[in-house]
């Protein structure tokens, strides 16, 4: 809180990002996103990611409802939802979510219910992992911003 | 009595003599109809022949058969059998007669006893007639017998007595009568016995059973004739010299005298005759009956197969005297059997093939899976690795001391090498799995050569002369997959440069006649020139030569193999993945060409690849000059298109601006200086802490996707290399030059400045109107932000219908269209828009179910005259999907996720 940890925080952020890249949780598209953030929209990444989480949460909920229904057969709808999810995930660079969604989608194309259920679980897992990581990232970012904002009278 | 006995005997014979009962009795009756007995004079020659033969056969039969029967074992056994049968029959008859005799004797004895009794009675009666009553009462049985006897033997003969009853005279007379009767009876019995004995004697003395035997034989013969009448059988007997003594043939074609006394070989000629002769001889020698199937191929009766049974014939002294031979024509059966066998064989073969196929399919599937796995893995490795390299590149932009920088450079270059390797693997697996599709684009071979050489020259670190030599007859414009051809050329050139330390490296292009292997590969060529006519294609031979270290003869065979280098030594010394040439070869072959190499150690190598190209359409040809003059207007270097010779002399501090890095193990400083820097984590606005970093390591991807290939026009322009479409390579190259010169104090040009200048430029002109058709919120948001950075604004449509509505009500300069959308997808929407442009009405759209009312508002007549550029945004980056986009009337496509780079390039291309 004294503004001394800026470098450390920045290093932490970089380390976190690197590890997320390394794990394939994120890909270059996330850098694109960061690149798009500028003075005119200083919280762009945060906003986009938040909307992404909101939207995805809805989609996942809907998917779960669809799949939990015993007489369910609307694989097309699942496919549409997943297309959305794949699209937005690839847009923010959520690589692993995207990958598992694609697998899920191919299961749904085959009308493979067990595969879908498994897919849903994996997607939810990846999604939550991403969410946690993003949460951590944004917290670090916030701390760093706070720390960077500290000014001492010269 | 005799008569009775004979019937009995006959009956007994039927019961006991099983063998003879087998012969149908009435067969003899049919004999007159039998062919053997035909004796009518012949009407025509055919009958005559038959009759002749029949008679002669009979003659032969009569002449020879007894001989045979007498001299052979078989014959004597038959006779013995017959005799035995007869004897058995006679024995039986005798036994029966004896039994009868026994019965008769018994009866006689009984009768005598009774007689005696009666006499006694009568004597007693005479004396004591009062006892008659008693006797009368008790002699009931006797009387019955007597009557019976009388019935049977004497008839109902009454004894008539004249004297008065119960007088002495009466009894006397009666006694006398009885005595007479007794005498007569005794006399009869004596005669009977005599007769019996006589009969027995004649029976026993009936020593010659000839008649019986003859009858039996006749029956046997009759039966045989009956059975054999229509059987396709040939029977014969041959002596030990294999001369026919007897033959029976139902369908004779030869006269008897043609056959008898001759051997097979003397009779027929043709296939099978010798074989049958040998077979008979063999049987004769071995003394063992056997069967064999022999196919005859004779002039006499054509091609026929016989099942032949041959058995040796012995005389009584157990000496071989000849063979019996029986043949049955089984041609049809054999044919059927062969057919069956063939069917069965076919079946088996088919089954084997099936299982083989299944196996192959299985293996192929496995292989595909393995390859897919490799590709996936490579892909999976690539992403974290790009993370590492990217971060390292970001790191290199921070303040580092010299040592750190050196370490980092090594790190980056190693990472690059691994990335290159993985890209190669992906490329290779793409080619192998058939995913790689070739795209036909127009290009100028001269320019391609020039560019490749320029690119190589730009990163040249050796004193080498690079030259290009293109024969005059090489067409100016050809059609082919320029991206792949460039890839091959670049690969070969960089290889050449790598292994050449002095002298020169060059490319030579010339037209050659269609090579011989081409005819085998026509289908491949077809794939390449999809709708081209054969006569418009041209074969161009491209030599890439160098004066390098050369390749030893023994290393040539494995040169094109994956992961192989000429020697381990070279691998150490020169590095590289060993995949480059394998990829080149596969690419060339994919395009229907051939890659070969000739080399001399220490003198240099020449890699030659021959490829078919389609010459650009004829109207292009005729317009070539016009087009060329058009070019002059736009291009600062018009000579490019016809110039046949380029040379790049080793000038250090190269001045060529239009070149790119050569992939390989060269250190790639440009990577750290990509033209699109990015703030990694944006700092507080305006804070000094904000660090500008590079968008490192992702250049390859973007180049691959936007470089050309997917968008032919951009590729074309790119080949032209003019300023209209500033290629990334030029930028990266210039920065690479810069980097080598001022490595430590380089400054990164701010992207913001770029954008701002661009924006300013654009704002001076008319702000283009862009429509983004996209359903995904996030994507819209990201795109919006990107557009903002690039200085554009746009309208948004959430699906195809909205897009059509928007296009109808307002005019746009560019449409970015998501392919996969609800309600109406991008491909369909594009088709509808194109149909509107062609027809000027939205009929097609209305038909497709788009709301009419909205569309009735037609005010876009101006717009409809021009083609609205529509760029697809698709998540599927495979070539197929790009084809689909083009097929549906899209002008280009951006693969998702959309990056600033791609968007920028695309907008620049279409908004000028």
Coordinates of N, CA, C and O in Angstrom, one line a residue, chain A residues 3-153:
Chain A
X3 N 3.1 1.8 -2.2 CA 3.5 2.1 -3.6 C 4.9 1.5 -3.9 O 5.5 1.9 -4.8
X4 N 5.3 0.6 -3.0 CA 6.7 0.1 -3.2 C 6.7 -1.2 -4.0 O 7.7 -1.7 -4.5
X5 N 5.5 -1.8 -4.0 CA 5.4 -3.2 -4.6 C 5.1 -3.2 -6.1 O 4.8 -4.2 -6.6
X6 N 5.2 -2.0 -6.7 CA 4.7 -1.9 -8.1 C 5.5 -3.0 -9.0 O 4.9 -3.7 -9.7
X7 N 6.8 -2.9 -8.8 CA 7.6 -3.8 -9.7 C 7.3 -5.3 -9.4 O 7.2 -6.1 -10.3
X8 N 7.2 -5.5 -8.0 CA 6.9 -6.9 -7.6 C 5.5 -7.3 -8.2 O 5.4 -8.4 -8.7
X9 N 4.6 -6.4 -8.1 CA 3.2 -6.8 -8.6 C 3.3 -7.0 -10.1 O 2.7 -7.9 -10.6
X10 N 4.0 -6.1 -10.7 CA 4.1 -6.3 -12.2 C 4.7 -7.6 -12.6 O 4.3 -8.3 -13.5
X11 N 5.7 -8.0 -11.8 CA 6.4 -9.2 -12.0 C 5.4 -10.4 -11.8 O 5.4 -11.4 -12.6
X12 N 4.6 -10.2 -10.7 CA 3.7 -11.3 -10.4 C 2.7 -11.4 -11.6 O 2.3 -12.5 -12.0
X13 N 2.2 -10.3 -12.0 CA 1.3 -10.3 -13.2 C 1.9 -11.0 -14.4 O 1.3 -11.9 -15.0
X14 N 3.1 -10.6 -14.6 CA 3.8 -11.2 -15.8 C 3.9 -12.7 -15.6 O 3.7 -13.5 -16.5
X15 N 4.3 -13.1 -14.3 CA 4.5 -14.5 -14.1 C 3.2 -15.2 -14.3 O 3.1 -16.3 -14.9
X16 N 2.1 -14.6 -13.7 CA 0.8 -15.3 -13.8 C 0.4 -15.4 -15.3 O 0.0 -16.5 -15.7
X17 N 0.6 -14.3 -16.0 CA 0.2 -14.4 -17.4 C 1.0 -15.5 -18.2 O 0.5 -16.3 -18.9
X18 N 2.4 -15.4 -17.9 CA 3.2 -16.4 -18.5 C 2.7 -17.8 -18.2 O 2.7 -18.7 -19.1
X19 N 2.4 -18.0 -17.0 CA 2.0 -19.4 -16.6 C 0.7 -19.7 -17.3 O 0.5 -20.9 -17.7
X20 N -0.2 -18.7 -17.4 CA -1.5 -19.0 -18.1 C -1.3 -19.3 -19.6 O -1.9 -20.2 -20.1
X21 N -0.3 -18.6 -20.1 CA 0.0 -18.9 -21.5 C 0.6 -20.3 -21.6 O 0.3 -21.0 -22.5
X22 N 1.5 -20.5 -20.7 CA 2.2 -21.8 -20.7 C 1.2 -23.0 -20.6 O 1.3 -24.0 -21.3
X23 N 0.2 -22.8 -19.8 CA -0.8 -23.9 -19.6 C -1.8 -23.9 -20.8 O -2.6 -24.8 -20.9
X24 N -1.7 -22.9 -21.6 CA -2.7 -22.8 -22.7 C -4.0 -22.3 -22.3 O -5.0 -22.4 -23.1
X25 N -4.1 -21.8 -21.1 CA -5.4 -21.2 -20.6 C -5.7 -20.0 -21.5 O -6.8 -19.8 -21.9
X26 N -4.6 -19.2 -21.8 CA -4.8 -18.1 -22.6 C -4.0 -18.2 -23.9 O -3.0 -19.0 -23.9
X27 N -4.3 -17.5 -24.9 CA -3.4 -17.4 -26.0 C -3.3 -16.0 -26.5 O -3.7 -15.0 -25.9
X28 N -2.6 -15.8 -27.7 CA -2.2 -14.5 -28.1 C -3.4 -13.5 -28.2 O -3.2 -12.3 -28.2
X29 N -4.6 -14.1 -28.4 CA -5.7 -13.2 -28.5 C -5.9 -12.3 -27.3 O -6.4 -11.2 -27.4
X30 N -5.5 -12.9 -26.2 CA -5.6 -12.1 -24.9 C -4.7 -10.9 -25.0 O -5.1 -9.8 -24.6
X31 N -3.6 -11.0 -25.7 CA -2.7 -9.9 -25.8 C -3.3 -8.9 -26.8 O -3.2 -7.7 -26.5
X32 N -4.0 -9.4 -27.7 CA -4.8 -8.5 -28.6 C -5.7 -7.6 -27.8 O -5.8 -6.4 -28.0
X33 N -6.4 -8.3 -26.9 CA -7.3 -7.6 -26.1 C -6.7 -6.5 -25.3 O -7.1 -5.4 -25.2
X34 N -5.5 -6.9 -24.7 CA -4.8 -5.9 -23.9 C -4.3 -4.7 -24.8 O -4.3 -3.6 -24.4
X35 N -4.0 -5.1 -26.0 CA -3.5 -4.1 -26.9 C -4.6 -3.1 -27.2 O -4.3 -1.9 -27.5
X36 N -5.8 -3.5 -27.2 CA -7.0 -2.7 -27.5 C -7.3 -1.7 -26.4 O -8.1 -0.8 -26.5
X37 N -6.7 -2.0 -25.2 CA -7.0 -1.1 -24.1 C -6.2 0.2 -24.2 O -5.0 0.1 -24.3
X38 N -6.8 1.3 -24.1 CA -6.0 2.5 -24.1 C -6.6 3.6 -23.3 O -7.5 3.3 -22.5
X39 N -6.1 4.8 -23.4 CA -6.6 5.8 -22.5 C -8.1 6.0 -22.6 O -8.8 6.3 -21.6
X40 N -8.6 5.9 -23.8 CA -10.0 6.2 -24.0 C -10.9 5.1 -23.4 O -12.0 5.3 -23.0
X41 N -10.3 3.9 -23.2 CA -11.1 2.8 -22.6 C -10.2 2.1 -21.6 O -9.7 1.0 -21.9
X42 N -9.9 2.7 -20.5 CA -8.8 2.1 -19.6 C -9.2 0.8 -19.0 O -8.4 0.0 -18.6
X43 N -10.5 0.5 -19.0 CA -10.9 -0.8 -18.3 C -11.4 -1.8 -19.4 O -12.2 -2.6 -19.0
X44 N -11.0 -1.6 -20.6 CA -11.5 -2.4 -21.7 C -11.4 -3.9 -21.4 O -12.4 -4.7 -21.5
X45 N -10.2 -4.4 -21.0 CA -10.1 -5.8 -20.8 C -11.0 -6.3 -19.7 O -11.7 -7.3 -19.9
X46 N -11.0 -5.5 -18.7 CA -11.8 -5.9 -17.5 C -13.3 -6.0 -18.0 O -14.0 -7.0 -17.7
X47 N -13.7 -5.0 -18.7 CA -15.1 -5.0 -19.1 C -15.4 -6.2 -20.0 O -16.4 -6.9 -19.8
X48 N -14.6 -6.4 -21.0 CA -14.9 -7.5 -21.9 C -14.9 -8.8 -21.2 O -15.8 -9.6 -21.4
X49 N -13.9 -9.0 -20.3 CA -13.9 -10.2 -19.6 C -15.1 -10.4 -18.7 O -15.7 -11.5 -18.6
X50 N -15.5 -9.3 -18.1 CA -16.7 -9.4 -17.3 C -17.9 -9.8 -18.1 O -18.7 -10.6 -17.7
X51 N -18.1 -9.1 -19.2 CA -19.2 -9.4 -20.1 C -19.1 -10.9 -20.5 O -20.1 -11.6 -20.5
X52 N -17.9 -11.3 -20.8 CA -17.7 -12.7 -21.2 C -18.2 -13.6 -20.1 O -18.9 -14.6 -20.4
X53 N -17.8 -13.3 -18.9 CA -18.2 -14.2 -17.8 C -19.7 -14.2 -17.6 O -20.4 -15.2 -17.4
X54 N -20.3 -13.0 -17.7 CA -21.8 -12.9 -17.6 C -22.5 -13.8 -18.7 O -23.3 -14.6 -18.4
X55 N -22.0 -13.5 -19.9 CA -22.7 -14.3 -21.0 C -22.5 -15.8 -20.9 O -23.4 -16.6 -21.1
X56 N -21.2 -16.1 -20.6 CA -20.9 -17.5 -20.5 C -21.6 -18.2 -19.4 O -22.1 -19.4 -19.5
X57 N -21.8 -17.5 -18.3 CA -22.5 -18.0 -17.2 C -23.9 -18.4 -17.6 O -24.4 -19.5 -17.3
X58 N -24.5 -17.5 -18.3 CA -25.9 -17.7 -18.8 C -25.9 -19.0 -19.7 O -26.7 -19.9 -19.6
X59 N -25.0 -19.0 -20.6 CA -24.9 -20.1 -21.6 C -24.7 -21.4 -20.9 O -25.4 -22.4 -21.2
X60 N -23.8 -21.4 -19.9 CA -23.5 -22.7 -19.2 C -24.8 -23.1 -18.5 O -25.1 -24.3 -18.4
X61 N -25.4 -22.1 -17.8 CA -26.6 -22.5 -17.1 C -27.6 -23.1 -18.0 O -28.2 -24.2 -17.7
X62 N -27.8 -22.5 -19.2 CA -28.8 -22.9 -20.1 C -28.4 -24.3 -20.6 O -29.2 -25.2 -20.8
X63 N -27.1 -24.5 -20.9 CA -26.6 -25.8 -21.3 C -26.9 -26.9 -20.3 O -27.4 -28.0 -20.6
X64 N -26.7 -26.5 -19.0 CA -26.9 -27.5 -18.0 C -28.4 -27.9 -17.9 O -28.7 -29.1 -17.8
X65 N -29.2 -26.8 -18.0 CA -30.6 -27.1 -17.9 C -31.1 -28.0 -19.1 O -31.8 -29.0 -18.9
X66 N -30.5 -27.7 -20.3 CA -30.9 -28.5 -21.4 C -30.5 -29.9 -21.3 O -31.2 -30.9 -21.6
X67 N -29.3 -30.1 -20.8 CA -28.8 -31.5 -20.7 C -29.4 -32.3 -19.5 O -29.4 -33.5 -19.6
X68 N -29.8 -31.5 -18.5 CA -30.4 -32.2 -17.3 C -31.8 -32.7 -17.6 O -32.2 -33.7 -17.0
X69 N -32.4 -32.1 -18.6 CA -33.7 -32.5 -18.9 C -33.7 -34.0 -19.5 O -32.9 -34.3 -20.3
X70 N -34.6 -34.8 -18.9 CA -34.5 -36.2 -19.3 C -34.9 -36.4 -20.7 O -34.3 -37.3 -21.4
X71 N -36.0 -35.7 -21.1 CA -36.4 -35.9 -22.5 C -35.8 -35.0 -23.5 O -36.3 -34.7 -24.6
X72 N -34.6 -34.7 -23.1 CA -33.9 -33.6 -24.0 C -33.4 -34.2 -25.3 O -33.0 -35.4 -25.4
X73 N -33.6 -33.4 -26.3 CA -33.0 -33.9 -27.6 C -32.6 -32.8 -28.5 O -32.2 -33.0 -29.6
X74 N -32.6 -31.6 -27.9 CA -32.3 -30.4 -28.8 C -30.8 -30.2 -28.9 O -30.3 -29.2 -28.4
X75 N -30.2 -31.0 -29.6 CA -28.7 -30.9 -29.8 C -28.4 -29.7 -30.6 O -27.3 -29.1 -30.5
X76 N -29.3 -29.2 -31.4 CA -29.0 -28.1 -32.3 C -28.9 -26.8 -31.4 O -28.0 -26.0 -31.6
X77 N -29.7 -26.8 -30.4 CA -29.7 -25.6 -29.5 C -28.3 -25.6 -28.8 O -27.7 -24.6 -28.6
X78 N -28.0 -26.8 -28.3 CA -26.7 -26.9 -27.6 C -25.6 -26.4 -28.6 O -24.7 -25.7 -28.2
X79 N -25.7 -26.9 -29.8 CA -24.7 -26.5 -30.8 C -24.6 -25.0 -30.9 O -23.5 -24.4 -30.9
X80 N -25.8 -24.3 -31.0 CA -25.8 -22.9 -31.1 C -25.1 -22.2 -29.9 O -24.3 -21.3 -30.0
X81 N -25.5 -22.7 -28.7 CA -24.9 -22.1 -27.5 C -23.4 -22.3 -27.5 O -22.7 -21.4 -27.2
X82 N -23.0 -23.5 -27.9 CA -21.6 -23.7 -27.9 C -20.8 -22.9 -29.0 O -19.7 -22.4 -28.7
X83 N -21.5 -22.6 -30.1 CA -20.9 -21.7 -31.1 C -20.6 -20.4 -30.5 O -19.6 -19.8 -30.6
X84 N -21.6 -19.9 -29.7 CA -21.5 -18.6 -29.0 C -20.3 -18.7 -28.1 O -19.4 -17.8 -28.1
X85 N -20.3 -19.7 -27.3 CA -19.2 -19.9 -26.3 C -17.8 -20.0 -27.0 O -16.9 -19.3 -26.6
X86 N -17.8 -20.7 -28.1 CA -16.5 -20.9 -28.8 C -16.1 -19.5 -29.3 O -14.9 -19.1 -29.2
X87 N -17.0 -18.8 -29.9 CA -16.7 -17.5 -30.5 C -16.2 -16.6 -29.5 O -15.1 -16.0 -29.7
X88 N -16.9 -16.4 -28.4 CA -16.5 -15.4 -27.5 C -15.2 -15.8 -26.8 O -14.3 -15.0 -26.5
X89 N -15.1 -17.2 -26.5 CA -13.8 -17.6 -25.9 C -12.6 -17.3 -26.8 O -11.6 -16.9 -26.3
X90 N -12.8 -17.6 -28.0 CA -11.6 -17.4 -28.9 C -11.4 -15.9 -29.1 O -10.3 -15.5 -29.2
X91 N -12.4 -15.1 -28.9 CA -12.2 -13.6 -29.0 C -11.4 -13.1 -27.9 O -10.7 -12.1 -28.0
X92 N -11.6 -13.6 -26.7 CA -10.9 -13.1 -25.5 C -9.6 -13.9 -25.3 O -8.8 -13.6 -24.5
X93 N -9.4 -14.9 -26.1 CA -8.2 -15.7 -26.0 C -8.2 -16.8 -25.0 O -7.2 -17.2 -24.5
X94 N -9.4 -17.2 -24.6 CA -9.6 -18.2 -23.6 C -9.4 -19.5 -24.3 O -10.4 -20.2 -24.6
X95 N -8.2 -19.9 -24.5 CA -7.9 -21.0 -25.4 C -8.4 -22.3 -24.9 O -9.0 -23.1 -25.7
X96 N -8.2 -22.6 -23.6 CA -8.6 -23.9 -23.2 C -10.1 -24.1 -23.1 O -10.6 -25.2 -23.5
X97 N -10.8 -23.1 -22.7 CA -12.2 -23.1 -22.7 C -12.7 -23.4 -24.1 O -13.5 -24.3 -24.4
X98 N -12.1 -22.7 -25.1 CA -12.5 -22.8 -26.4 C -12.3 -24.3 -26.9 O -13.1 -24.9 -27.5
X99 N -11.1 -24.8 -26.6 CA -10.8 -26.2 -27.0 C -11.8 -27.2 -26.5 O -12.3 -28.0 -27.3
X100 N -12.0 -27.1 -25.2 CA -13.0 -28.1 -24.6 C -14.4 -27.9 -25.2 O -15.1 -28.8 -25.4
X101 N -14.7 -26.6 -25.5 CA -16.0 -26.3 -26.1 C -16.1 -27.0 -27.4 O -17.2 -27.5 -27.8
X102 N -15.0 -26.9 -28.2 CA -15.1 -27.5 -29.5 C -15.3 -29.0 -29.4 O -16.1 -29.6 -30.1
X103 N -14.6 -29.6 -28.4 CA -14.8 -31.1 -28.2 C -16.3 -31.3 -27.8 O -16.9 -32.3 -28.3
X104 N -16.8 -30.5 -26.9 CA -18.2 -30.6 -26.5 C -19.1 -30.5 -27.7 O -20.0 -31.3 -27.9
X105 N -18.8 -29.5 -28.6 CA -19.6 -29.3 -29.7 C -19.6 -30.5 -30.6 O -20.7 -30.9 -31.1
X106 N -18.4 -31.1 -30.8 CA -18.4 -32.3 -31.7 C -19.2 -33.4 -31.1 O -19.8 -34.2 -31.8
X107 N -19.2 -33.5 -29.7 CA -20.0 -34.5 -29.1 C -21.5 -34.3 -29.4 O -22.3 -35.2 -29.6
X108 N -21.9 -33.0 -29.3 CA -23.3 -32.7 -29.5 C -23.7 -32.9 -31.0 O -24.8 -33.3 -31.3
X109 N -22.7 -32.7 -31.9 CA -23.0 -32.9 -33.3 C -23.3 -34.4 -33.5 O -24.1 -34.8 -34.4
X110 N -22.7 -35.2 -32.7 CA -22.9 -36.7 -32.8 C -24.1 -37.1 -32.0 O -24.3 -38.3 -31.8
X111 N -24.8 -36.2 -31.4 CA -25.9 -36.5 -30.5 C -25.5 -37.5 -29.4 O -26.2 -38.4 -29.0
X112 N -24.3 -37.3 -28.9 CA -23.7 -38.2 -27.9 C -23.9 -37.6 -26.5 O -23.2 -36.7 -26.1
X113 N -24.9 -38.1 -25.9 CA -25.3 -37.5 -24.6 C -24.3 -37.6 -23.5 O -23.9 -36.6 -22.9
X114 N -23.8 -38.8 -23.3 CA -22.8 -38.9 -22.3 C -21.6 -38.0 -22.6 O -21.0 -37.4 -21.7
X115 N -21.2 -38.0 -23.9 CA -20.1 -37.1 -24.3 C -20.4 -35.7 -24.0 O -19.6 -34.9 -23.5
X116 N -21.7 -35.3 -24.2 CA -22.1 -33.9 -23.9 C -22.0 -33.6 -22.4 O -21.5 -32.6 -22.0
X117 N -22.4 -34.6 -21.6 CA -22.4 -34.4 -20.2 C -21.0 -34.2 -19.7 O -20.6 -33.3 -18.9
X118 N -20.1 -35.1 -20.2 CA -18.7 -35.0 -19.9 C -18.2 -33.7 -20.3 O -17.4 -33.0 -19.6
X119 N -18.5 -33.3 -21.6 CA -18.0 -32.1 -22.2 C -18.5 -30.9 -21.3 O -17.6 -30.0 -21.0
X120 N -19.7 -30.9 -20.8 CA -20.2 -29.8 -20.0 C -19.4 -29.7 -18.7 O -18.9 -28.6 -18.3
X121 N -19.1 -30.9 -18.1 CA -18.3 -30.8 -16.9 C -16.9 -30.2 -17.1 O -16.5 -29.4 -16.4
X122 N -16.3 -30.7 -18.2 CA -15.0 -30.2 -18.5 C -15.0 -28.7 -18.8 O -14.2 -27.9 -18.3
X123 N -16.0 -28.3 -19.6 CA -16.1 -26.9 -19.9 C -16.3 -26.1 -18.6 O -15.7 -25.0 -18.4
X124 N -17.2 -26.6 -17.8 CA -17.4 -25.8 -16.5 C -16.1 -25.7 -15.7 O -15.8 -24.7 -15.1
X125 N -15.4 -26.9 -15.7 CA -14.2 -26.9 -14.9 C -13.2 -25.8 -15.5 O -12.7 -25.0 -14.7
X126 N -13.0 -25.9 -16.8 CA -12.1 -24.9 -17.4 C -12.6 -23.5 -17.2 O -11.8 -22.6 -16.9
X127 N -13.9 -23.3 -17.3 CA -14.5 -22.0 -17.2 C -14.2 -21.5 -15.8 O -13.7 -20.3 -15.6
X128 N -14.4 -22.3 -14.8 CA -14.1 -21.8 -13.4 C -12.7 -21.6 -13.1 O -12.3 -20.6 -12.5
X129 N -11.9 -22.4 -13.7 CA -10.4 -22.2 -13.6 C -10.1 -20.8 -14.2 O -9.4 -20.0 -13.5
X130 N -10.6 -20.6 -15.4 CA -10.3 -19.3 -16.0 C -10.8 -18.2 -15.2 O -10.1 -17.2 -15.0
X131 N -11.9 -18.4 -14.7 CA -12.5 -17.3 -13.9 C -11.7 -17.0 -12.7 O -11.4 -15.8 -12.4
X132 N -11.2 -18.0 -12.0 CA -10.4 -17.8 -10.8 C -9.1 -17.1 -11.2 O -8.7 -16.2 -10.5
X133 N -8.5 -17.6 -12.3 CA -7.3 -17.0 -12.7 C -7.4 -15.5 -13.1 O -6.6 -14.6 -12.7
X134 N -8.5 -15.2 -13.8 CA -8.8 -13.9 -14.2 C -9.0 -13.0 -13.0 O -8.6 -11.9 -12.9
X135 N -9.8 -13.6 -12.0 CA -10.0 -12.9 -10.8 C -8.7 -12.5 -10.1 O -8.5 -11.3 -9.8
X136 N -7.8 -13.5 -10.1 CA -6.5 -13.2 -9.5 C -5.8 -12.1 -10.3 O -5.2 -11.2 -9.7
X137 N -5.8 -12.3 -11.5 CA -5.1 -11.3 -12.4 C -5.6 -9.9 -12.2 O -4.9 -9.0 -12.0
X138 N -6.9 -9.8 -12.2 CA -7.5 -8.5 -12.0 C -7.2 -7.9 -10.6 O -7.0 -6.7 -10.5
X139 N -7.2 -8.8 -9.7 CA -6.8 -8.3 -8.3 C -5.4 -7.7 -8.3 O -5.2 -6.7 -7.8
X140 N -4.5 -8.5 -8.9 CA -3.1 -8.1 -9.0 C -3.1 -6.7 -9.7 O -2.4 -5.8 -9.3
X141 N -3.8 -6.7 -10.8 CA -3.8 -5.5 -11.6 C -4.3 -4.3 -10.8 O -3.7 -3.2 -10.8
X142 N -5.3 -4.6 -10.1 CA -5.9 -3.5 -9.2 C -4.9 -3.0 -8.2 O -4.6 -1.8 -8.1
X143 N -4.2 -4.0 -7.6 CA -3.2 -3.6 -6.6 C -2.1 -2.8 -7.2 O -1.6 -1.9 -6.7
X144 N -1.7 -3.3 -8.4 CA -0.6 -2.6 -9.1 C -1.0 -1.2 -9.4 O -0.3 -0.3 -9.3
X145 N -2.3 -1.1 -9.9 CA -2.7 0.3 -10.2 C -2.7 1.2 -9.0 O -2.3 2.3 -9.1
X146 N -3.2 0.6 -7.9 CA -3.2 1.4 -6.7 C -1.8 1.8 -6.3 O -1.5 2.9 -6.0
X147 N -0.9 0.8 -6.4 CA 0.5 1.0 -6.0 C 1.1 2.0 -6.9 O 1.8 2.9 -6.5
X148 N 0.8 1.9 -8.2 CA 1.4 2.8 -9.1 C 0.8 4.2 -9.0 O 1.4 5.2 -9.3
X149 N -0.4 4.2 -8.4 CA -1.0 5.6 -8.2 C -0.4 6.3 -7.0 O -0.7 7.5 -6.9
X150 N 0.3 5.7 -6.2 CA 0.8 6.4 -5.0 C 1.9 7.4 -5.5 O 2.7 7.1 -6.3
X151 N 1.7 8.5 -5.0 CA 2.7 9.6 -5.3 C 3.3 10.2 -4.0 O 2.5 10.4 -3.1
X152 N 4.5 10.3 -4.0 CA 5.1 11.0 -2.8 C 5.6 12.3 -3.2 O 6.2 12.5 -4.3
X153 N 5.3 13.3 -2.4 CA 5.9 14.6 -2.7 C 7.4 14.6 -2.7 O 8.0 14.0 -1.9

